[in-house]
mmCIF file of C-alpha atoms in Angstrom:
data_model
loop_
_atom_site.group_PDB
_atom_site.id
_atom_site.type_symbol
_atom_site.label_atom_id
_atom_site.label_comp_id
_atom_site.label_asym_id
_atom_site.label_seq_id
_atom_site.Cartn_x
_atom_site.Cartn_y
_atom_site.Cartn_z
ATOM 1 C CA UNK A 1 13.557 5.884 -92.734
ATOM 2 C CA UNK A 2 10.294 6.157 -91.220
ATOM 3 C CA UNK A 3 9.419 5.994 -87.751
ATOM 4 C CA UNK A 4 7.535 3.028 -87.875
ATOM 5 C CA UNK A 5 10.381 1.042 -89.543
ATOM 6 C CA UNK A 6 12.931 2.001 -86.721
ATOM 7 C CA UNK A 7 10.834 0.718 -84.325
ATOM 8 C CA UNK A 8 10.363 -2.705 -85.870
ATOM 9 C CA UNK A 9 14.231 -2.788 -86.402
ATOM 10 C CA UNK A 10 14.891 -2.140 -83.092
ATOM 11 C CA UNK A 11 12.227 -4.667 -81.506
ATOM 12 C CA UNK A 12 13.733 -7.242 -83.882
ATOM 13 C CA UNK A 13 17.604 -6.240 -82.737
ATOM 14 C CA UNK A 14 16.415 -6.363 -78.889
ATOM 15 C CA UNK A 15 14.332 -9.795 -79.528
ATOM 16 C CA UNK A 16 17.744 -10.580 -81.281
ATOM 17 C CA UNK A 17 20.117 -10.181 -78.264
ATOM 18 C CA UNK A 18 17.546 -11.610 -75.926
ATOM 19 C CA UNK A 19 18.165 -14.934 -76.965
ATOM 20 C CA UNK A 20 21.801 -14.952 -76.786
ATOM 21 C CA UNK A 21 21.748 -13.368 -73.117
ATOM 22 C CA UNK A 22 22.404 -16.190 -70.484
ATOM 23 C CA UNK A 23 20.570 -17.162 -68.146
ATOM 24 C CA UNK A 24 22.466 -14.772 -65.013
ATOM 25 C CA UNK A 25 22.232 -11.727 -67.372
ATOM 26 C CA UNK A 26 25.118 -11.518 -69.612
ATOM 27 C CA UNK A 27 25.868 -11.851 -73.164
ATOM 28 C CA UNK A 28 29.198 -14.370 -73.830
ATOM 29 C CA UNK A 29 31.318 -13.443 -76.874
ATOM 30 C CA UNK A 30 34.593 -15.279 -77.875
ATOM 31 C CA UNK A 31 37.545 -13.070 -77.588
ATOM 32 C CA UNK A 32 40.019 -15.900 -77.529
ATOM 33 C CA UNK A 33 42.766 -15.001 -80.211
ATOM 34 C CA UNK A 34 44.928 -13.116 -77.720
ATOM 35 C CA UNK A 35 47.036 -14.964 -75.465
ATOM 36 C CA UNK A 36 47.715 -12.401 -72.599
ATOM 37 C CA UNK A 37 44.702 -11.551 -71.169
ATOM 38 C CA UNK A 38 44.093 -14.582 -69.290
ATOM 39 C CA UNK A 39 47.722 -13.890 -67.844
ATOM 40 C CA UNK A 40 46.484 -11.404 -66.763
ATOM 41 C CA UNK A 41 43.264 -12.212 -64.734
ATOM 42 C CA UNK A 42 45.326 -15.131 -63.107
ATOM 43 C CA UNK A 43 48.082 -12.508 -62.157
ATOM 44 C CA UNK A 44 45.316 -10.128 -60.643
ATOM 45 C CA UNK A 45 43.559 -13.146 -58.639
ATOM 46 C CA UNK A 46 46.849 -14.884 -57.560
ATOM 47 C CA UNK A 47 48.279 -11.378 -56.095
ATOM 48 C CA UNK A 48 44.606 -10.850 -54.369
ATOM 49 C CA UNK A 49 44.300 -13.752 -53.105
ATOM 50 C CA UNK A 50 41.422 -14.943 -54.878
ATOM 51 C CA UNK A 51 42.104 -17.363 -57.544
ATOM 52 C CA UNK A 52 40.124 -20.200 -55.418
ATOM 53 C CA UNK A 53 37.514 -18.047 -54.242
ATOM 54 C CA UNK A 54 36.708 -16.930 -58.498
ATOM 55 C CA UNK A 55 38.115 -20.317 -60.040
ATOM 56 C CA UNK A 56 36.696 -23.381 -59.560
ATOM 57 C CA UNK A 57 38.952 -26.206 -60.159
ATOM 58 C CA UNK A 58 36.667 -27.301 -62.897
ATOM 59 C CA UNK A 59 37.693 -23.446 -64.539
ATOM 60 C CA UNK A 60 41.343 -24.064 -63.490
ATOM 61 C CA UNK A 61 41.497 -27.545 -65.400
ATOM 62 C CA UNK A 62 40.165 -25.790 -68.285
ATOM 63 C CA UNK A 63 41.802 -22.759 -68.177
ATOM 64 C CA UNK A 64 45.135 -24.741 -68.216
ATOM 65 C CA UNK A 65 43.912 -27.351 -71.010
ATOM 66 C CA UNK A 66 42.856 -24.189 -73.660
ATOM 67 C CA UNK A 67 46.662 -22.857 -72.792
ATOM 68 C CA UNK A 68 48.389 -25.834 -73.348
ATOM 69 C CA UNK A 69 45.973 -26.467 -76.398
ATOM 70 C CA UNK A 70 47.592 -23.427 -77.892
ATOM 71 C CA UNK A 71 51.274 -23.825 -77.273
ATOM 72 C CA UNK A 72 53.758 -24.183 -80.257
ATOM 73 C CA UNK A 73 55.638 -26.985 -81.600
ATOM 74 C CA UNK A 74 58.887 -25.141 -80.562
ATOM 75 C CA UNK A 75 57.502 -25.103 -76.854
ATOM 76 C CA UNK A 76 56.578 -20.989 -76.618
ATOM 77 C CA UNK A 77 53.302 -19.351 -76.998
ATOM 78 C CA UNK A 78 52.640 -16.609 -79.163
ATOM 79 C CA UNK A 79 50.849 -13.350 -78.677
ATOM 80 C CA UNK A 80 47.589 -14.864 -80.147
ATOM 81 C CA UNK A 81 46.543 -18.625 -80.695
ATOM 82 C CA UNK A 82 48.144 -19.276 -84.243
ATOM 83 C CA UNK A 83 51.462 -16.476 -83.975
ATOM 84 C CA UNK A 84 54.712 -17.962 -83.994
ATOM 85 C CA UNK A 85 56.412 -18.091 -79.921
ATOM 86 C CA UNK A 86 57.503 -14.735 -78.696
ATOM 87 C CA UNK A 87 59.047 -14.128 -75.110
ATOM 88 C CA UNK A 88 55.947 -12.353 -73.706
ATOM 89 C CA UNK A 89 53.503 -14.789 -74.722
ATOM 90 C CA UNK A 90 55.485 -18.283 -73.289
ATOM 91 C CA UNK A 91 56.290 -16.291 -70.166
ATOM 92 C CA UNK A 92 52.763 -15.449 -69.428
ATOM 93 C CA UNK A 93 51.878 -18.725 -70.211
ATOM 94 C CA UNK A 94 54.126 -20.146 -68.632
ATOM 95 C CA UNK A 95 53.417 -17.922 -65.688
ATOM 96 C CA UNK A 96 50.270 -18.471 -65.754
ATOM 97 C CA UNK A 97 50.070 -22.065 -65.857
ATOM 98 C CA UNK A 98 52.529 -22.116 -62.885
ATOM 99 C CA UNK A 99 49.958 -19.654 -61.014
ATOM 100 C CA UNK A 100 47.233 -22.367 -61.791
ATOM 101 C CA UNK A 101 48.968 -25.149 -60.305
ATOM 102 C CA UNK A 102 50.870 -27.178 -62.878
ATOM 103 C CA UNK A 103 54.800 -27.772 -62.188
ATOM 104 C CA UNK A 104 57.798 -28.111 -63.986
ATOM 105 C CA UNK A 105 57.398 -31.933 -64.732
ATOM 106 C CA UNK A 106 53.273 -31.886 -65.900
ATOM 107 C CA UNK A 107 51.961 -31.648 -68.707
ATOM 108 C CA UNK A 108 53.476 -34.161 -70.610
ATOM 109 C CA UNK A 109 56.697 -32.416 -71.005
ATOM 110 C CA UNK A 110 55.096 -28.736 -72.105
ATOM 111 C CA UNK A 111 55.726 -26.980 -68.782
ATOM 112 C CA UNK A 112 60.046 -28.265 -69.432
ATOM 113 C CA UNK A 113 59.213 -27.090 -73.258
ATOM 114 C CA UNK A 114 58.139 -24.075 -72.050
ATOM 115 C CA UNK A 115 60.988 -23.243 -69.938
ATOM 116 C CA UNK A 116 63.886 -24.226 -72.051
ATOM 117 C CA UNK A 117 62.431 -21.711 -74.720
ATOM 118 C CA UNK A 118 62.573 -19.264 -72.464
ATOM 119 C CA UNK A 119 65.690 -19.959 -71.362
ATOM 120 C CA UNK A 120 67.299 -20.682 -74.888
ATOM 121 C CA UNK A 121 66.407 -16.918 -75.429
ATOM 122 C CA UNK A 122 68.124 -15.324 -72.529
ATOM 123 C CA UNK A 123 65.433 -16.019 -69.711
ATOM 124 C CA UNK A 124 62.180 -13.919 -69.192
ATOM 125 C CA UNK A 125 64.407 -10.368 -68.494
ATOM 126 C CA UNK A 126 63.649 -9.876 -72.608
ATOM 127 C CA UNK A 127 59.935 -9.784 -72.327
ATOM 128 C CA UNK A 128 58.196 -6.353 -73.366
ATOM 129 C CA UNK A 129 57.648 -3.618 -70.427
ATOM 130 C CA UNK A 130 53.355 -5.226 -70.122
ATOM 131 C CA UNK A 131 55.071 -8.368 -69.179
ATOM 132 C CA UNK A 132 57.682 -6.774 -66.673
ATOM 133 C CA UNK A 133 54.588 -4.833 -64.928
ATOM 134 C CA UNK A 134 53.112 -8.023 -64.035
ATOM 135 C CA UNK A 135 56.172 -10.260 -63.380
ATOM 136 C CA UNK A 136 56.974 -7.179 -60.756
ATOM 137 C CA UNK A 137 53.467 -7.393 -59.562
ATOM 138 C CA UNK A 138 54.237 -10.917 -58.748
ATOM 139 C CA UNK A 139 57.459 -9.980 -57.137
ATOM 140 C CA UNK A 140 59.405 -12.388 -59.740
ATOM 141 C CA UNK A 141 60.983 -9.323 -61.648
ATOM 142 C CA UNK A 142 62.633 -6.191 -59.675
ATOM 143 C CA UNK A 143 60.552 -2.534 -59.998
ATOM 144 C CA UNK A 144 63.792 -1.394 -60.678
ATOM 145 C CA UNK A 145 64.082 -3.365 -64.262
ATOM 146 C CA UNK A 146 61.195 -1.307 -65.385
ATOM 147 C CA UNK A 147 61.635 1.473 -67.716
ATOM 148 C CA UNK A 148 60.208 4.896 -65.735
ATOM 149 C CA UNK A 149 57.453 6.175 -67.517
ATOM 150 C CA UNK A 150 57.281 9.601 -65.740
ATOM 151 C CA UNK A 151 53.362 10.617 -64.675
ATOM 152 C CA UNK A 152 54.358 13.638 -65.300
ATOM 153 C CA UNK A 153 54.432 13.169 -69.143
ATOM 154 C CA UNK A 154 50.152 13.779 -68.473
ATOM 155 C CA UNK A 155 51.090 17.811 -67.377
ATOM 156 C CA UNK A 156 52.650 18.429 -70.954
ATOM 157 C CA UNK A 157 50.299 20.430 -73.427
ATOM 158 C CA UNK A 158 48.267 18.477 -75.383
ATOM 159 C CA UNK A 159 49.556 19.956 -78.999
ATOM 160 C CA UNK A 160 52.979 17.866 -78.372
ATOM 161 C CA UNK A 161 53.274 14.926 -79.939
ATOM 162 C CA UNK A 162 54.172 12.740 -76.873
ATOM 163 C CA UNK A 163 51.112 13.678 -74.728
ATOM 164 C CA UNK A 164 49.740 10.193 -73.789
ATOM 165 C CA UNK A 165 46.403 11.441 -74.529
ATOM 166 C CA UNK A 166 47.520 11.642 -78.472
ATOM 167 C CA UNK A 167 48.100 7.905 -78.198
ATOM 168 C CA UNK A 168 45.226 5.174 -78.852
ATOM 169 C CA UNK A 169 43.083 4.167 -76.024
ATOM 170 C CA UNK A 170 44.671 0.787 -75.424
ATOM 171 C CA UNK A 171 47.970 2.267 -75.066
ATOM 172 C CA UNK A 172 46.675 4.513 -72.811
ATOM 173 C CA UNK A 173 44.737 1.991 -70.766
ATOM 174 C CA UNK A 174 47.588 -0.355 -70.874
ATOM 175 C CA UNK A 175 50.397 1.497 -69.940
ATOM 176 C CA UNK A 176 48.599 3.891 -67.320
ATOM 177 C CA UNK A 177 49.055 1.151 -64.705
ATOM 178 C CA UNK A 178 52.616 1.118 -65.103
ATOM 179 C CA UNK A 179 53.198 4.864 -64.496
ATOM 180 C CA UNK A 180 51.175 4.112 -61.114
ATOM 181 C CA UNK A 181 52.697 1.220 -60.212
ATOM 182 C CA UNK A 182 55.875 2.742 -60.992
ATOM 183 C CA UNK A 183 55.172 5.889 -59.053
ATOM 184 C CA UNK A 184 54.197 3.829 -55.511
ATOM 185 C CA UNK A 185 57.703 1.861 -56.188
ATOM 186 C CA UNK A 186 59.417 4.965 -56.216
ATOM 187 C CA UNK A 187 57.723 6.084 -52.813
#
């Protein structure tokens, strides 16, 4: 490929992206399939204090209407928008549509949906370890029902097979908080 050619490409690719960039500077992509990352930013703004100071009401409204959107027939959520119901998607759900101000008797009868799925199934105390970190982050689930990962799993050689850094990255990045979190329990 000539010179000249990768130039053109590349004006083309950046007069491309330019007209998808917004107006304050960033470029908006759907990433809406999964179901537990906007658990997850609710979690992290309730805890700091900052849900009201980030979310406007008009987000709130919306953020609740695109969760209940996606609930199941049966009540649960799922790990992404068309899975069948597992425990760790209808608890963060149903966390998080707590978190954003919606009580047991709204939402036309989803919210009492919700929780008699989860409770049908043994209550919340089944939900994977990711779920665990942040119910304990929200002080609704005890540190102590969290399986240890041990930090010092990092000091072992990297040739054996359990050294985190032989996992894939989102392990890595998703579990890492829980060996800290874990850790300052312990303290």
């Amino acid at each position: 490929m000539e010179k000249e050619e990768v130039g053109k490409t590349l004006k083309r690719a950046l007069r491309f992206y330019s007209t998808l960039q917004t107006e304050d500077g960033f470029w908006p992509g759907d990433y809406g399939g999964p179901l537990f990352l906007l658990p997850s930013l609710v979690i992290g703004l309730w805890v700091t204090g900052a849900v009201n100071a980030v979310l406007t009401p008009e987000h709130q409204s919306e953020m609740r209407r695109y969760v209940f959107n996606h609930q199941n027939e049966d009540g649960g959520w799922g790990l992404h928008i068309e899975g069948p119901s597992t425990m760790f998607g209808t608890a963060m759900s149903y966390v998080t549509l707590r978190l954003l101000g919606e009580d047991i008797d709204s939402g036309d009868g989803a919210m009492q949906k919700a929780r008699k799925w989860i409770l049908d199934r043994g209550g919340a105390t089944s939900i994977p370890s990711w779920g665990k970190l942040w119910l304990s982050v929200l002080g609704v689930y005890e540190w102590s029902g969290m399986k240890a990962i041990p930090p010092e799993i990092w000091l072992l050689p990297y040739f054996v097979p359990l050294h985190p850094g032989m996992f894939s990255l989102f392990l890595i990045r998703s579990k890492s908080n829980m060996w800290y979190h874990i850790l300052i329990y312990m303290i």
